[in-house]
XYZ file of C-alpha atoms in Angstrom:
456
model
C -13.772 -50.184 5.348
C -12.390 -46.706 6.279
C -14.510 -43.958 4.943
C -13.001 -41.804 1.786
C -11.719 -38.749 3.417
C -13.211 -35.564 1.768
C -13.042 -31.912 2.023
C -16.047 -29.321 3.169
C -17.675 -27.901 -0.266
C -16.611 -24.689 -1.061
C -13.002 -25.371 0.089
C -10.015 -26.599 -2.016
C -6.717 -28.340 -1.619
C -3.878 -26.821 -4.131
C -1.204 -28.679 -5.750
C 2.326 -27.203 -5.870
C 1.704 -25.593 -9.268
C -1.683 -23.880 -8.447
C 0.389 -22.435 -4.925
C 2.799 -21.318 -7.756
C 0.236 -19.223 -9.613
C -1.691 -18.254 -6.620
C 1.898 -16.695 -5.265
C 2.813 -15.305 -8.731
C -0.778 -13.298 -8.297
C -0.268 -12.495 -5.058
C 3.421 -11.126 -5.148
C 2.141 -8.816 -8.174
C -0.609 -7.605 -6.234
C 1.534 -6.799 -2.930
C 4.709 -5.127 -5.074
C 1.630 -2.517 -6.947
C 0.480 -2.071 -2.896
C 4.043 -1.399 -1.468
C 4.991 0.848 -4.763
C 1.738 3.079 -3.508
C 2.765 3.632 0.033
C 0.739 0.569 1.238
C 2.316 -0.933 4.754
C 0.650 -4.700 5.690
C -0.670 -5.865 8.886
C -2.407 -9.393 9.932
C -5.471 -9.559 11.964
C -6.799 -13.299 13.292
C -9.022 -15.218 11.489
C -11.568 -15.197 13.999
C -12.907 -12.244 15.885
C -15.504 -11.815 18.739
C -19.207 -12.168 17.106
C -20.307 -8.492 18.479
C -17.128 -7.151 16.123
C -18.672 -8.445 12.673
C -22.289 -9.060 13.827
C -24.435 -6.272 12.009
C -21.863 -4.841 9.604
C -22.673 -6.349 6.744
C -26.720 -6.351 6.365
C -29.230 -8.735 7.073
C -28.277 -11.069 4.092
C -24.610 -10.836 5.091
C -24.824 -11.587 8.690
C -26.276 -15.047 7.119
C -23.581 -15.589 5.751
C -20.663 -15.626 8.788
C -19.578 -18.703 10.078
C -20.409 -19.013 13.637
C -18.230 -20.677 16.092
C -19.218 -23.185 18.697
C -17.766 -22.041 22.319
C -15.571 -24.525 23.893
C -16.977 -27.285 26.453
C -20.579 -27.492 26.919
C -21.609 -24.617 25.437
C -25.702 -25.715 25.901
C -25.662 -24.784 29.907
C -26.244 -21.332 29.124
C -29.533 -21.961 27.092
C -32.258 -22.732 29.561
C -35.093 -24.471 29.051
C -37.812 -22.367 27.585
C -34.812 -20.633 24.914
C -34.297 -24.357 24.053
C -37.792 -25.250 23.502
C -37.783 -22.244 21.469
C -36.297 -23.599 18.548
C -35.253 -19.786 18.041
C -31.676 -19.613 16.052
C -30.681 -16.660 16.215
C -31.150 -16.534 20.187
C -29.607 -19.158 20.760
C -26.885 -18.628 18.540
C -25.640 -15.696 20.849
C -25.571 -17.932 23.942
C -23.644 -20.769 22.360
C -20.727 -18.978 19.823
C -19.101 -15.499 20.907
C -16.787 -16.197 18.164
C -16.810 -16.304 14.178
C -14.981 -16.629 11.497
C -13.718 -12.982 9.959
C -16.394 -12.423 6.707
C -14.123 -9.848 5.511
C -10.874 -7.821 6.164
C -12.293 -4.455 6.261
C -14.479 -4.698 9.507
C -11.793 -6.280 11.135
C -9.209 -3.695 10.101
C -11.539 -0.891 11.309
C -11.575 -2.947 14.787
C -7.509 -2.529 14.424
C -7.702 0.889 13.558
C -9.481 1.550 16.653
C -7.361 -0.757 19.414
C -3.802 0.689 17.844
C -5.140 4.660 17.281
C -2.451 5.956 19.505
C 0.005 3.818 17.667
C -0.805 5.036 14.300
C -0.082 7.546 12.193
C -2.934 8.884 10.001
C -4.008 8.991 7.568
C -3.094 5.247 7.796
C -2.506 3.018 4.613
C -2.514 -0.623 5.175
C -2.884 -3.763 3.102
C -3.839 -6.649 4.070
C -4.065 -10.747 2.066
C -5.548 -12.871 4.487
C -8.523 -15.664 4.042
C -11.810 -15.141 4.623
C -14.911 -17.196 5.394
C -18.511 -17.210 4.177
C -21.320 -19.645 4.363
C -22.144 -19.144 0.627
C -23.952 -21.253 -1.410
C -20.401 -22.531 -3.725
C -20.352 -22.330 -7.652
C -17.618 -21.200 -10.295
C -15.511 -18.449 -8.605
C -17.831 -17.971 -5.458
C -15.922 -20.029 -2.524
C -16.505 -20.544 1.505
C -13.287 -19.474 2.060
C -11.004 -17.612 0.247
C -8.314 -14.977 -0.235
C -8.805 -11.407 -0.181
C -6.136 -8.437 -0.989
C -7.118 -5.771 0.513
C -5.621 -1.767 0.341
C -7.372 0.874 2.540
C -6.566 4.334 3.605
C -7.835 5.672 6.677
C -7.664 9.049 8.195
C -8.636 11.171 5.125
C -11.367 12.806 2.854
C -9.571 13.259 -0.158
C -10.700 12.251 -3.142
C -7.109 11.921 -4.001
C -7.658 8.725 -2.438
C -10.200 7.240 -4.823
C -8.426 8.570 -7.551
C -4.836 6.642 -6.289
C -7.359 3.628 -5.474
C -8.624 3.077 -9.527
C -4.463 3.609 -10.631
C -3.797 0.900 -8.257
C -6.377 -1.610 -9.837
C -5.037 -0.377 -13.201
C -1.413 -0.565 -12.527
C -2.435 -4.544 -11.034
C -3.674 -5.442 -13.793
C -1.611 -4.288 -16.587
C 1.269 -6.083 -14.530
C -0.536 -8.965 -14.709
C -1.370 -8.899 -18.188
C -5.049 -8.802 -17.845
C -6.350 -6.197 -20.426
C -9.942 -5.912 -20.858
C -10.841 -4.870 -17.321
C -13.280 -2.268 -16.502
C -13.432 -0.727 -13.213
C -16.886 0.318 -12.286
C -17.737 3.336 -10.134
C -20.451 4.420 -8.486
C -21.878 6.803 -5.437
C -24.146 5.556 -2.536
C -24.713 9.565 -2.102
C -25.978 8.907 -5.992
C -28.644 5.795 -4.603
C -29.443 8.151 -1.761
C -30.571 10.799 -3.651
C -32.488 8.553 -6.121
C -34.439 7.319 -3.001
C -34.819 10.378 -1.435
C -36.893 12.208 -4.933
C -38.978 9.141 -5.305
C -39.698 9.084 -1.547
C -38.699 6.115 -0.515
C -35.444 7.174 1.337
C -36.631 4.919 4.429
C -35.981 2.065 2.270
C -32.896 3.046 1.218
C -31.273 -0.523 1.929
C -33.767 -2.837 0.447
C -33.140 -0.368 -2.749
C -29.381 -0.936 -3.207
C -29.552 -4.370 -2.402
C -32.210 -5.294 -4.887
C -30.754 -2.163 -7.802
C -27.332 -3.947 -7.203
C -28.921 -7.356 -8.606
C -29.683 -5.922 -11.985
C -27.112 -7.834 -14.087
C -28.021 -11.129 -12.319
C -31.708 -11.384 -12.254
C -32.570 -8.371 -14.676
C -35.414 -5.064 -14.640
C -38.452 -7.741 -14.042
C -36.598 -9.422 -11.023
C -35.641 -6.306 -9.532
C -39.102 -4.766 -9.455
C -40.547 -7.606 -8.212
C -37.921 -7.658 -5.356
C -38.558 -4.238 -4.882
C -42.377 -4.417 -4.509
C -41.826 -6.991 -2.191
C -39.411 -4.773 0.250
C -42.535 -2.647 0.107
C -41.255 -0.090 -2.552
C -44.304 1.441 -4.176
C -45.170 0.843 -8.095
C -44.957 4.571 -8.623
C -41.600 4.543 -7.502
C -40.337 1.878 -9.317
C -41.888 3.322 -11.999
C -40.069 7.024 -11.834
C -36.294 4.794 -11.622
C -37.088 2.831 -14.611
C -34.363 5.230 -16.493
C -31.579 3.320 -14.206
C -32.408 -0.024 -16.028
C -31.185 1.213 -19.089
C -28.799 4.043 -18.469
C -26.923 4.198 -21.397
C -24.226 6.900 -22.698
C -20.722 8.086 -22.572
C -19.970 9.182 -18.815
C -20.250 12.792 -19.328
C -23.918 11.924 -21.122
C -24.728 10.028 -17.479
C -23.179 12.741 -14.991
C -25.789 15.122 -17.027
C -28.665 12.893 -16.819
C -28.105 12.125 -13.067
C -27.702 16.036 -12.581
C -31.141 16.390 -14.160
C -32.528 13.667 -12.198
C -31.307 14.743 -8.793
C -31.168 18.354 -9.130
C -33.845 18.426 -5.901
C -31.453 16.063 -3.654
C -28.266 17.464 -1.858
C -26.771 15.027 -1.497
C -27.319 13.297 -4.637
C -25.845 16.434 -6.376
C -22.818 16.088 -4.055
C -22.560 12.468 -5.421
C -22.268 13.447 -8.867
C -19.633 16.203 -8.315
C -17.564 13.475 -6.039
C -17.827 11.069 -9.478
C -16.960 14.267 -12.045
C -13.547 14.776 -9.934
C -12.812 11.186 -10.479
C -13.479 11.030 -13.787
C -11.675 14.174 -14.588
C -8.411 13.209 -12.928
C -8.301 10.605 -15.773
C -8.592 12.887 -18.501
C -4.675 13.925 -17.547
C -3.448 10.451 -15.952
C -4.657 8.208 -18.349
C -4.971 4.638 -17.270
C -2.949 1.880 -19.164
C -5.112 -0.899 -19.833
C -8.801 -0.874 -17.544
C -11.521 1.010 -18.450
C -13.288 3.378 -15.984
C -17.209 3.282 -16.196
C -19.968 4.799 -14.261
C -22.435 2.187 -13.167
C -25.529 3.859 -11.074
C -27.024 0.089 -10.514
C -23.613 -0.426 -9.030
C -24.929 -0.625 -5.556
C -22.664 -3.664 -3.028
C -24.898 -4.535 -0.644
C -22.875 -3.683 2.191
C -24.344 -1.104 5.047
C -20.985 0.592 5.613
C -20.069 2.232 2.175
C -21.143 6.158 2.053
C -19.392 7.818 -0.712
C -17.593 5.967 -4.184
C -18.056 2.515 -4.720
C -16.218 0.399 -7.179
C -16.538 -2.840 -8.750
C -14.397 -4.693 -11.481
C -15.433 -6.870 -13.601
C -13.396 -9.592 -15.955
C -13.199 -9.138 -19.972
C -16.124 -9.815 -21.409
C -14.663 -12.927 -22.935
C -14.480 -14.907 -19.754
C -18.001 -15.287 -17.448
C -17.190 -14.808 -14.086
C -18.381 -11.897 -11.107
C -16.816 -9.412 -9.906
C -13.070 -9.936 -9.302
C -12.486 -6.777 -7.063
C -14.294 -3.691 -5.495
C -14.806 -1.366 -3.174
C -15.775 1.810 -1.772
C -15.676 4.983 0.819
C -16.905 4.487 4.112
C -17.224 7.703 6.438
C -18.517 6.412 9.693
C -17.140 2.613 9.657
C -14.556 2.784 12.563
C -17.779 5.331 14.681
C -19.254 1.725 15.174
C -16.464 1.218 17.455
C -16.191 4.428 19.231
C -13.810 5.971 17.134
C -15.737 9.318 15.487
C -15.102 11.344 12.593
C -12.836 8.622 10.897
C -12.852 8.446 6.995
C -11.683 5.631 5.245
C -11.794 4.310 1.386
C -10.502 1.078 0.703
C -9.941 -1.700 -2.208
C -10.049 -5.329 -2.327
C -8.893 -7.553 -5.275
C -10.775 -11.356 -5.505
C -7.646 -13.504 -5.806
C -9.458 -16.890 -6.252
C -11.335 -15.232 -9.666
C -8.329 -13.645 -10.579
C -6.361 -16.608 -10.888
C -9.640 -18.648 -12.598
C -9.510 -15.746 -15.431
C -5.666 -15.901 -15.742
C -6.184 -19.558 -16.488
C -9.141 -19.364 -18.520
C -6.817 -16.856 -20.733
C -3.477 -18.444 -20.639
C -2.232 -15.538 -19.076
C 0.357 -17.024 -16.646
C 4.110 -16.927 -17.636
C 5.721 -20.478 -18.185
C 8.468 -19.779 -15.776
C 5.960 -19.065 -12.845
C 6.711 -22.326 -10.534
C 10.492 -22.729 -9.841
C 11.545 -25.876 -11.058
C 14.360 -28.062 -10.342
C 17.230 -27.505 -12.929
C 19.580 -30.961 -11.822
C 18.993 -34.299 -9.994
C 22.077 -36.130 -8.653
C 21.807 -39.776 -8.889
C 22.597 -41.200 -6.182
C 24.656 -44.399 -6.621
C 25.465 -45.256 -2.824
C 26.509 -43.383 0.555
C 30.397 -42.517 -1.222
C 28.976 -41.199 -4.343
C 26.035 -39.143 -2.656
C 28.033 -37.328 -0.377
C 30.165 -36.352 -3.496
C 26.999 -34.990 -4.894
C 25.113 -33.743 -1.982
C 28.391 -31.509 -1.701
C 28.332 -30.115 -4.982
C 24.574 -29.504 -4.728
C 25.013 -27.421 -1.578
C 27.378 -25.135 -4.025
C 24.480 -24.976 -6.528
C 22.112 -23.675 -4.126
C 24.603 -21.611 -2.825
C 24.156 -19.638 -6.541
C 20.756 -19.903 -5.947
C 20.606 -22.861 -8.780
C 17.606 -25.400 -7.972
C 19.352 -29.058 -7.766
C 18.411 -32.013 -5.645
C 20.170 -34.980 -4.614
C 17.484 -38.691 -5.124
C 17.561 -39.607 -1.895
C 17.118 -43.317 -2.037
C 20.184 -45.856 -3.519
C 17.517 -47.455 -6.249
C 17.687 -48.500 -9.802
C 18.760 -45.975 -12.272
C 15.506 -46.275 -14.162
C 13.439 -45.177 -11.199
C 15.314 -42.695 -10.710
C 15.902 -41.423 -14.503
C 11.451 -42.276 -14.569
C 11.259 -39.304 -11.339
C 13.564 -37.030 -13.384
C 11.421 -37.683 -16.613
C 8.101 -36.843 -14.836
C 9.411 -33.956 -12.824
C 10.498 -32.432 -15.891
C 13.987 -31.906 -14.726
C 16.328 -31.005 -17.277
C 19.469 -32.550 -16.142
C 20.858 -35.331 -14.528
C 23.990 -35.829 -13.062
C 25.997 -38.897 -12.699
C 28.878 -39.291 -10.279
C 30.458 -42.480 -10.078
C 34.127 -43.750 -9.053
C 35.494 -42.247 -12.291
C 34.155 -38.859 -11.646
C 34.951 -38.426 -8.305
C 38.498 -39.311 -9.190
C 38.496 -36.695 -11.838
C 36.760 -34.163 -10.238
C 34.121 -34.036 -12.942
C 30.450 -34.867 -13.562
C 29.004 -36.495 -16.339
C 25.509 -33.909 -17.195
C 22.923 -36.095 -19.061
C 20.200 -33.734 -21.207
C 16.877 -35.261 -20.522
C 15.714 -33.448 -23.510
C 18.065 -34.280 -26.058
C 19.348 -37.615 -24.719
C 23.305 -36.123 -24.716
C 25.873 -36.571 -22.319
C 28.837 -35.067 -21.396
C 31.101 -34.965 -18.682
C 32.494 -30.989 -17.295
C 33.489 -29.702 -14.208
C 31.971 -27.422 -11.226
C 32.551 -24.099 -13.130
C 30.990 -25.746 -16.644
C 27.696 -27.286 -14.531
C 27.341 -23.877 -13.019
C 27.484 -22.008 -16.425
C 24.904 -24.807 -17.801
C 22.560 -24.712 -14.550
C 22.118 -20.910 -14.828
């Protein structure tokens, strides 16, 4: 017996209406990135191991999908490697290659192969999959979409400002009210490491601070104490667990708390222009919040971060974020390059448009007419006349097999199709078409000019 053919977990097939929705998403997205000056480029969806290799911390390196070199890619591990039984090791002998994790790194590897070709600063977006080896559950997939905007080339905070519009103006096109867009400042978690002295473990900090909402205050001082973070300086951040208040309230407490770190007091003023830009372009339906346990656990952001999160009403992650990232492209030779960018989740999007009834009715084109086709005279007639309906951009289709009527009336009944047209000896004679309403159960016989009117 043949085996049932399956799919890898964490993957999906998607039926014609589900492409539908996904494209409906997507189109909105890209229209909001091309009204902001955003220009899109494609990068493969592999890329040499050594380009996303140590990007993305320890617990995201985990996470990339290696790839196997061709042939027999053993005869570079000898012996004594073998025996080792090491992974990692051997990993880099046997796969040079992996599947991209993200669309940032590799659009910083871009940046750097096409700076003479580029005009900065550079604005690109990008909606591409992605691949990670992640444990799969509701809205966390192995691979997936992302939409990504990033600017490149500049230090304005213009940019981060432009960055939370564009996430607003996204979702109030799609509907999607209840949003809130959190920000945040890795200068912010640097300076809160650096006055409780444990700035060498700056990392392991962030990482376990940015789990807060998931495993709570106990898990993430016992996390910490096992990264070696002492008790007494858990003990001075316990404010952070419960860091209430409007956001002018939490600029003042994080002034008071970081008035003896540089660059933690740079942080703050970097969030208070932000913020203030919003007191004179409001935002239509998100909400802007400051988040200091808003960490990402991602090595390469330096200044803002953002996050968004779903209404309340529906349970699922994050379904966007983001950040500032000074030295990202330095990693490949290129100094002194700034860049900020966004990325919006497209698989959670589309679960919480669901979840809400939030996409329009007329999102999938659907087939307006069906031709029966009563035999080779009789479809040409009709194929004819469809070709003029598509000509008008009108959605018909001709039943491409000579078989009973009640086959074909049983396709046009579960396709939903409107209308059905009948052309038989009498109509061809005429000139005419006899329209049946699916709906209704009416006929009537009309011309080219009356199907048109009806069609549109």
């Amino acid at each position: 017996m043949a085996q049932k053919p399956s799919i890898p977990k964490g993957t999906r097939d998607f039926s014609p209406i589900e492409v539908a929705k996904r494209s409906y998403i997507m189109n909105v997205i890209k229209s909001q990135f091309q009204l902001f000056g955003f220009h899109p480029i494609e990068t493969p969806s592999f890329e040499n191991s050594d380009t996303l290799m140590g990007k993305y911390g320890e617990e995201g390196d985990r996470l990339i999908f290696k790839i196997l070199n061709s042939g027999d890619y053993l005869n570079k591990v000898d012996e004594a490697l073998y025996s080792s039984k090491n992974s990692t090791k051997i990993t880099t002998k046997i796969s040079e290659k992996a599947l991209r994790y993200d669309l940032t790194v590799p659009f910083a590897r871009y940046v750097v192969q096409h700076q003479n070709e580029i005009d900065f600063p550079f604005k690109r977006y990008q909606m591409q999959p992605v691949w990670r080896a992640d444990r799969p559950q509701k809205g966390r997939f192995r691979e997936f979409y992302q939409c990504d905007a990033d600017v490149v080339g500049s230090t304005s905070l213009w940019q981060e400002v432009d960055f939370v519009k564009l996430y607003d103006s996204v979702f109030a096109k799609l509907k999607l009210e209840g949003v809130t867009i959190k920000i945040n400042n890795r200068k912010i978690l640097s300076g809160i490491a650096e006055v409780i002295g444990a700035s060498d473990k700056l990392i392991d900090f962030t990482v376990a601070l940015d789990k807060l909402d998931k495993i709570g205050e106990d898990g993430v001082k016992k996390e910490m104490l096992n990264k070696g973070i002492s008790e007494a300086a858990i003990e001075s951040v316990k404010p952070l667990f419960n860091f209430t208040g409007t956001t002018s309230e939490k600029l003042d407490k994080l002034r008071n708390m970081l008035a003896s770190s540089e660059e933690g007091m740079q942080g703050v003023e970097e969030l208070q222009f932000i913020i203030n830009a919003f007191k004179e372009i409001p935002l239509e339906t998100a909400t802007l919040d400051l988040d200091v346990t808003l960490a990402r656990g991602l090595n390469y952001y330096t200044g803002a971060i953002f996050e968004v999160s779903a209404p309340d009403t529906v349970k699922m992650g994050s379904i966007g974020g983001g950040g500032r990232y000074d030295d990202l492209t330095g990693i490949f030779g290129l100094k002194n390059i700034s860049g900020v960018g966004i990325s919006f989740g497209l698989d959670r999007i589309y679960l919480v448009l669901e979840e809400l009834g939030l996409f329009p009715e007329t999102v999938a084109p659907s087939t307006k007419a069906l031709f029966i086709n009563f035999g080779e005279e009789e479809a040409f007639y009709c194929l004819k006349t469809v070709n003029m309906l598509r000509n008008d951009n009108i959605i018909a289709e001709l039943y491409p097999d000579n078989a009973k009527m009640k086959k074909q009336m049983g396709y046009a009944n579960k396709r939903a199709i409107p209308y059905v047209v009948l052309a038989g000896s009498s109509e061809m004679n005429n000139n005419t078409f006899t329209v049946k309403d699916m709906q209704s159960g009416t006929q009537k016989e009309m011309d080219l000019k009356e199907l048109k009117e009806l069609l549109r």
